[in-house]
C-alpha cells in the first residue's frame, strides 16, 4: 500500500509527464509554491470553471457573475480587516531552521496522534463485532476511545481560546505541552510563535507621482463587495441574490507545500449571496447542502467528502464550515462556506463614507444585507479531481494500465481520432471525421505509434473515447469507438459518433443532477 507521500508523488509526476502541471519557471529551478498549467491542465481547469460557473450563474436566475480587478484601492484591505488580522501564527524549529504554522502543528497532532487511534480502535471493533457493531455506542462507551476524545476536546478548548485571544505564548505552550517535535530535525527546540501577514504588497504609480503601497488581493470576495450596489442597481437584483466571480488570489503562505494544494498564486471561485438580516442561518444551511451536492455530482465517490464545522470563525463570520476532501495527504479543506454577516459591507460603508444599503420594496425599508459566501479553490478542485481519477489497473493479461477516469465532461480531450496506419487514405478519412467533430468537442488527432500505445496514452490523458479509422472504414463508413473506462470497442457508423460522444460528455447531465 503506497504511503500518502508516495501517492502525492505519483500524482505530481503524472501531472508533469502528461502536460497537466509544471513547476513555474522550471528552467530556473522553479519558484516555491507557484505552478503553471500545461496544455492538458489548462483544458481541465477551464472545464472545472465552466462547471462551476454554469452551476452557480446559469442555473440560478438570481445569481450573476462579474470579473473585478486584482488591484484594489488599499483602503479595501484596511476595511476588510486583512491589513490587521490576516495573519498566520508561525513558529521555527531552531535546529532544522524549518518554519511551520503553529495551528497546523497542533491540528496535525490531534489528527495523527489521537484521531488516528480512535479510527484504529473502531476498525478493530468493526472486524470483531461484524454487522452487530454499533459505532455511536462504541464511541461513547469504550474507555480508551472516551479517553482519547477527552484529550482532543481539552486540546481543542485550549487551542480555541488561544486563537480567540491571539495569545501566541499560549500557542507555544500547547506545542511544548504536547511535546510536538519537528518532523525534520526530530527536536522540540522551538522559537516563540509570531504573527505573519499573508498579503503581498507592491507599489502603484511612478516615483514622480508618489508611490503608493497596494496589495495583490488575497481573496476575490472584496471585489464583489465593493461592486455590490453597482450590480444590484444596474442588474435590478432583488434580495436574496448572489454575485459570483472566478479569479486569481495571492497569499504569502508560510508552509507552501503539497503541490497545488497550497500555492502563493492561486484561483478562487467565489459567490457572495446577499440576504435579508435574520435569514442568514437558513441560507448558510442551504448553500452547505447545495455545494456538497455540486461536488458529489462529479461522481468521484461520496465518501471522499465531509463537512468540518469551524471551532473558531474568522473575524467576519458568525458561522463557518469547510467541505473537506480526501486528498492523497488525507482529508483537507476544499471549499469554505461562511456566514459573513454584514461585516464587510458595514466596514466598507464606514471607510468609504458611501451608503451601501439596499432598499427592500417588500418591507419598505433600507438595510445592509447579510452575506453567505461559498469559496472554493480552483487549484484544489483540480488536485481533488486528478487524484481521485488516477488509477493503476492490472489487466487480465497481467499488464498494467494507468487511467485517469475523469468525469467525462471535464476531460481535456473528449475524443482521440486515430487512423490505424499512416497510409492508404486513412489519415485523410480521419481528418474528415475530425473536421466534423471539432465543432462540438475538443478532439485530438494522432497518427504516431502503434494503436495500443496511443490508446494507453489517451487513457493517461483521461480521454473518454478513442475513434479508430481502419481500411474497412473507407468501404462502410464505420469506425471503432473505444470506451476509456470499460475498454470495450464497438463498431459504429460515422454519423452516429456525435450522438454517442455527446451522451457521455455533456455537461448538462451533471447539471441536471443538481436540481
Ligand atoms: P487554509 O485553511 O487551507 O489556509 P483558508 O481557510 O485560508 O484555507 P479560505 O480563505 O476560506 O481558505 O479560501 C477559500 C478557498 O480558497 C479554500 O477553501 C481553498 O480551496 C482555496 N485556497 C485558500 N488558500 C489557498 C492556497 N494558498 N492555495 C490554493 N488554494 C487556496
XYZ file of C-alpha atoms in Angstrom, residues 38-396:
359
model
C 0.226 22.902 -19.256
C -1.687 22.015 -22.394
C -3.937 19.422 -20.727
C -4.049 21.127 -17.337
C -5.374 24.376 -18.723
C -8.173 22.489 -20.542
C -9.130 20.627 -17.372
C -9.026 23.844 -15.366
C -11.184 25.612 -17.933
C -13.759 22.791 -17.794
C -13.905 22.909 -13.981
C -14.509 26.657 -14.171
C -17.287 26.115 -16.703
C -18.947 23.514 -14.452
C -18.836 25.919 -11.515
C -19.951 28.977 -13.484
C -22.862 27.202 -15.139
C -23.994 25.608 -11.856
C -23.828 28.897 -9.978
C -24.739 31.556 -12.561
C -26.598 29.887 -15.417
C -28.642 27.626 -13.122
C -29.695 30.419 -10.736
C -31.811 33.264 -12.026
C -30.799 35.347 -9.004
C -27.024 34.961 -9.360
C -24.882 36.966 -11.772
C -21.159 36.937 -12.422
C -18.520 39.664 -12.501
C -14.788 39.950 -13.188
C -13.195 42.550 -10.932
C -9.564 43.717 -10.917
C -6.811 42.130 -8.858
C -5.575 45.524 -7.684
C -7.956 47.390 -5.431
C -7.842 50.618 -3.505
C -5.613 49.927 -0.460
C -8.328 51.062 1.956
C -10.333 47.999 0.845
C -7.937 45.816 2.820
C -7.983 48.060 5.837
C -11.796 47.903 5.861
C -11.909 44.142 5.316
C -9.591 43.561 8.262
C -6.864 41.954 6.172
C -4.211 44.567 6.994
C -4.658 43.996 10.717
C -5.881 40.441 11.015
C -4.914 38.331 8.005
C -2.118 36.604 9.880
C -0.870 33.105 10.425
C 0.883 32.148 13.663
C 4.334 30.900 12.696
C 6.995 29.048 14.605
C 10.524 27.983 13.617
C 12.459 24.933 14.664
C 15.900 26.211 15.644
C 17.695 23.033 14.555
C 16.157 22.297 11.165
C 15.524 26.030 10.501
C 12.128 24.948 9.120
C 9.138 27.199 9.539
C 5.676 25.893 10.477
C 2.213 27.205 11.139
C 1.685 26.698 14.861
C -2.035 25.986 14.398
C -1.272 23.351 11.758
C 1.230 21.593 14.050
C -1.465 21.309 16.720
C -4.178 20.215 14.297
C -1.871 17.577 12.808
C -1.056 16.297 16.277
C -4.769 15.847 17.008
C -5.344 14.172 13.654
C -2.322 11.856 13.587
C -1.845 11.041 17.250
C -5.358 10.971 18.647
C -7.999 10.724 15.957
C -5.986 8.066 14.113
C -6.012 5.959 17.299
C -9.791 6.267 17.603
C -10.192 5.229 13.981
C -7.949 2.218 14.542
C -9.980 1.117 17.581
C -13.200 1.475 15.582
C -11.783 -0.578 12.695
C -10.718 -3.349 15.059
C -14.109 -3.371 16.777
C -15.904 -3.471 13.418
C -13.953 -6.576 12.491
C -14.655 -8.193 15.832
C -18.408 -7.474 16.044
C -19.340 -7.511 12.343
C -22.915 -6.499 11.494
C -23.841 -6.152 15.190
C -21.390 -3.257 15.644
C -22.974 -0.040 16.918
C -20.423 2.705 16.216
C -22.158 5.513 18.130
C -22.486 3.387 21.236
C -18.884 2.186 20.968
C -17.578 5.742 20.663
C -19.378 6.834 23.788
C -18.604 3.789 25.966
C -15.210 2.297 25.097
C -12.881 3.611 27.836
C -9.825 4.035 25.567
C -11.812 5.892 22.912
C -13.510 8.067 25.526
C -10.077 8.945 26.939
C -8.710 9.937 23.505
C -11.804 12.020 22.794
C -11.470 13.769 26.149
C -7.888 14.673 25.309
C -8.955 16.012 21.883
C -11.670 18.149 23.479
C -9.233 19.537 26.049
C -6.652 20.485 23.422
C -9.338 21.992 21.181
C -10.709 24.115 24.011
C -7.232 25.469 24.859
C -6.402 25.980 21.214
C -9.676 27.773 20.513
C -9.151 30.147 23.415
C -5.542 30.876 22.397
C -6.697 31.705 18.868
C -9.559 33.871 20.097
C -7.274 35.803 22.413
C -4.446 35.907 19.833
C -2.365 34.544 22.688
C 0.843 33.452 20.958
C 2.572 32.460 24.245
C -0.224 30.007 24.964
C 0.042 28.620 21.400
C 3.710 27.926 22.039
C 2.883 26.375 25.422
C 0.400 23.963 23.830
C 3.130 22.816 21.420
C 5.527 22.377 24.324
C 2.974 20.538 26.478
C 2.057 18.150 23.666
C 5.765 17.529 23.114
C 5.411 18.144 19.383
C 8.710 17.589 17.593
C 9.884 18.964 14.246
C 9.372 16.236 11.604
C 12.731 17.129 10.015
C 15.123 17.503 12.978
C 13.079 15.494 15.457
C 13.828 18.118 18.161
C 11.499 20.278 20.264
C 13.758 23.292 20.055
C 11.178 25.924 19.019
C 11.229 29.713 18.676
C 8.388 31.872 20.008
C 5.165 31.979 17.954
C 4.810 35.160 15.851
C 2.015 36.575 13.725
C 2.820 36.933 9.997
C 0.669 38.870 7.486
C -0.077 36.885 4.345
C -0.717 39.714 1.887
C 1.762 40.525 -0.887
C 2.391 44.249 -1.175
C 3.659 46.181 -4.170
C 3.708 49.794 -5.326
C 1.484 51.566 -7.792
C 2.398 54.666 -9.748
C 5.793 56.077 -10.733
C 8.083 57.635 -8.149
C 7.302 61.074 -9.586
C 3.614 60.570 -8.923
C 4.421 59.429 -5.410
C 4.347 55.688 -4.999
C 1.543 54.073 -3.071
C 1.574 50.740 -1.372
C -1.079 48.410 -2.704
C -1.790 44.719 -2.262
C -2.346 41.772 -4.515
C -5.809 40.640 -3.465
C -5.741 37.700 -1.028
C -9.363 36.791 -1.916
C -11.717 37.693 -4.738
C -14.619 38.416 -2.389
C -13.789 42.073 -1.752
C -14.120 42.840 -5.487
C -17.694 41.636 -5.139
C -18.463 43.654 -2.013
C -17.260 46.949 -3.439
C -19.359 46.335 -6.574
C -22.443 45.028 -4.846
C -24.539 48.184 -5.277
C -23.373 48.691 -8.882
C -24.561 45.195 -9.726
C -27.729 45.391 -7.643
C -28.818 48.657 -9.239
C -27.800 48.004 -12.862
C -28.981 44.383 -12.729
C -32.169 45.351 -10.818
C -31.409 42.489 -8.427
C -33.798 41.728 -5.580
C -32.684 40.179 -2.322
C -31.835 37.325 -1.978
C -29.329 37.456 -4.843
C -25.772 36.391 -5.477
C -22.680 37.670 -7.248
C -20.159 35.124 -8.473
C -16.586 35.537 -9.584
C -13.613 33.428 -10.662
C -10.176 34.951 -10.330
C -6.639 34.929 -9.038
C -5.763 35.463 -5.385
C -2.352 35.753 -3.752
C -1.145 34.744 -0.300
C 2.377 34.653 1.039
C 1.839 31.200 2.549
C 4.374 30.197 5.181
C 4.002 26.494 4.749
C 3.817 26.241 0.991
C 3.947 22.508 0.376
C 1.778 19.775 -1.025
C 1.910 20.721 -4.686
C -1.032 22.823 -5.900
C -2.904 22.372 -2.606
C -1.284 25.436 -1.063
C 0.060 27.967 -3.537
C 1.170 31.557 -3.321
C -0.732 32.431 -6.508
C -3.985 30.534 -6.960
C -7.508 30.856 -8.257
C -10.756 31.055 -6.354
C -14.355 30.546 -7.415
C -16.405 32.602 -5.001
C -20.040 33.549 -4.674
C -21.437 36.078 -2.220
C -25.147 35.662 -1.531
C -26.864 38.792 -0.187
C -29.771 38.090 2.158
C -32.196 39.801 4.487
C -30.758 40.173 8.019
C -32.024 37.285 10.129
C -32.234 34.887 7.161
C -28.507 34.106 7.046
C -28.812 30.840 9.008
C -31.321 29.457 6.521
C -29.149 30.409 3.514
C -25.986 29.157 5.186
C -27.593 25.710 5.553
C -28.955 25.926 2.005
C -25.536 26.613 0.484
C -23.833 23.996 2.664
C -26.124 21.365 1.170
C -26.066 22.753 -2.371
C -22.288 22.945 -2.549
C -21.773 19.394 -1.287
C -24.232 18.207 -3.919
C -22.236 20.048 -6.589
C -19.072 18.198 -5.560
C -20.798 14.854 -5.326
C -22.331 15.238 -8.800
C -18.816 14.698 -10.151
C -19.224 11.047 -9.196
C -15.774 10.717 -7.603
C -17.230 8.871 -4.556
C -19.399 10.463 -1.897
C -17.154 9.015 0.811
C -14.363 11.373 -0.172
C -16.202 14.435 1.163
C -17.073 15.530 4.666
C -18.069 18.710 6.479
C -15.818 20.284 9.068
C -17.524 22.918 11.217
C -15.154 25.639 12.415
C -14.270 25.952 16.077
C -13.165 29.492 15.602
C -14.807 31.595 12.941
C -12.824 34.281 11.103
C -13.153 37.885 12.240
C -16.031 38.467 9.803
C -18.178 35.331 10.259
C -20.967 34.079 12.552
C -20.843 30.502 11.230
C -18.399 28.698 9.002
C -17.627 25.239 7.741
C -15.354 23.562 5.248
C -16.156 20.880 2.767
C -13.158 18.615 3.112
C -11.910 16.186 0.513
C -9.789 13.098 0.961
C -6.670 14.249 -0.880
C -3.647 11.918 -1.177
C -2.427 13.652 2.016
C -5.684 12.891 3.887
C -8.869 14.918 4.489
C -8.234 18.644 3.906
C -10.236 21.787 3.134
C -11.525 22.052 -0.406
C -14.198 24.719 -0.009
C -15.232 27.167 2.676
C -18.829 28.216 3.371
C -19.057 31.267 5.577
C -21.892 33.267 7.002
C -20.073 36.626 6.819
C -22.825 38.696 8.473
C -22.909 42.347 7.349
C -19.298 42.793 8.467
C -17.772 43.591 5.068
C -20.498 45.893 3.761
C -20.655 47.755 7.078
C -16.888 48.176 7.095
C -16.810 49.464 3.507
C -19.651 51.825 4.332
C -17.699 53.182 7.265
C -14.357 53.528 5.465
C -15.719 54.847 2.140
C -18.397 57.038 3.753
C -20.767 55.808 0.999
C -24.113 54.240 1.816
C -24.208 50.567 0.857
C -27.780 49.951 1.888
C -30.396 48.028 -0.006
C -33.926 49.315 -0.280
C -36.262 46.408 0.324
C -39.505 47.152 -1.552
C -41.406 44.456 0.349
C -40.511 45.848 3.770
C -40.327 49.407 2.510
C -37.075 49.931 4.420
C -33.314 50.224 3.928
C -30.795 47.816 5.402
C -27.283 46.499 4.912
C -27.695 42.906 3.693
C -26.115 39.887 5.359
C -23.878 37.695 3.245
C -23.348 33.971 2.894
C -20.227 33.093 0.966
C -19.180 29.949 -0.873
C -15.489 29.884 -1.735
C -13.744 27.043 -3.487
C -10.145 26.892 -4.670
C -9.902 26.046 -8.347
C -6.455 24.511 -7.922
C -7.632 22.379 -5.014
C -10.590 21.251 -7.143
C -8.083 20.344 -9.837
C -5.998 18.304 -7.386
C -9.043 16.577 -5.925
C -10.273 15.548 -9.367
C -6.863 14.484 -10.635
C -6.039 12.415 -7.562
C -9.437 10.715 -7.321
C -9.383 9.882 -11.032
C -5.889 8.421 -11.151
C -5.932 4.617 -11.280
C -3.392 1.908 -11.886
C -5.199 -1.191 -13.110
C -3.937 -4.719 -13.616
C -5.448 -6.169 -16.762
C -6.392 -9.784 -17.484
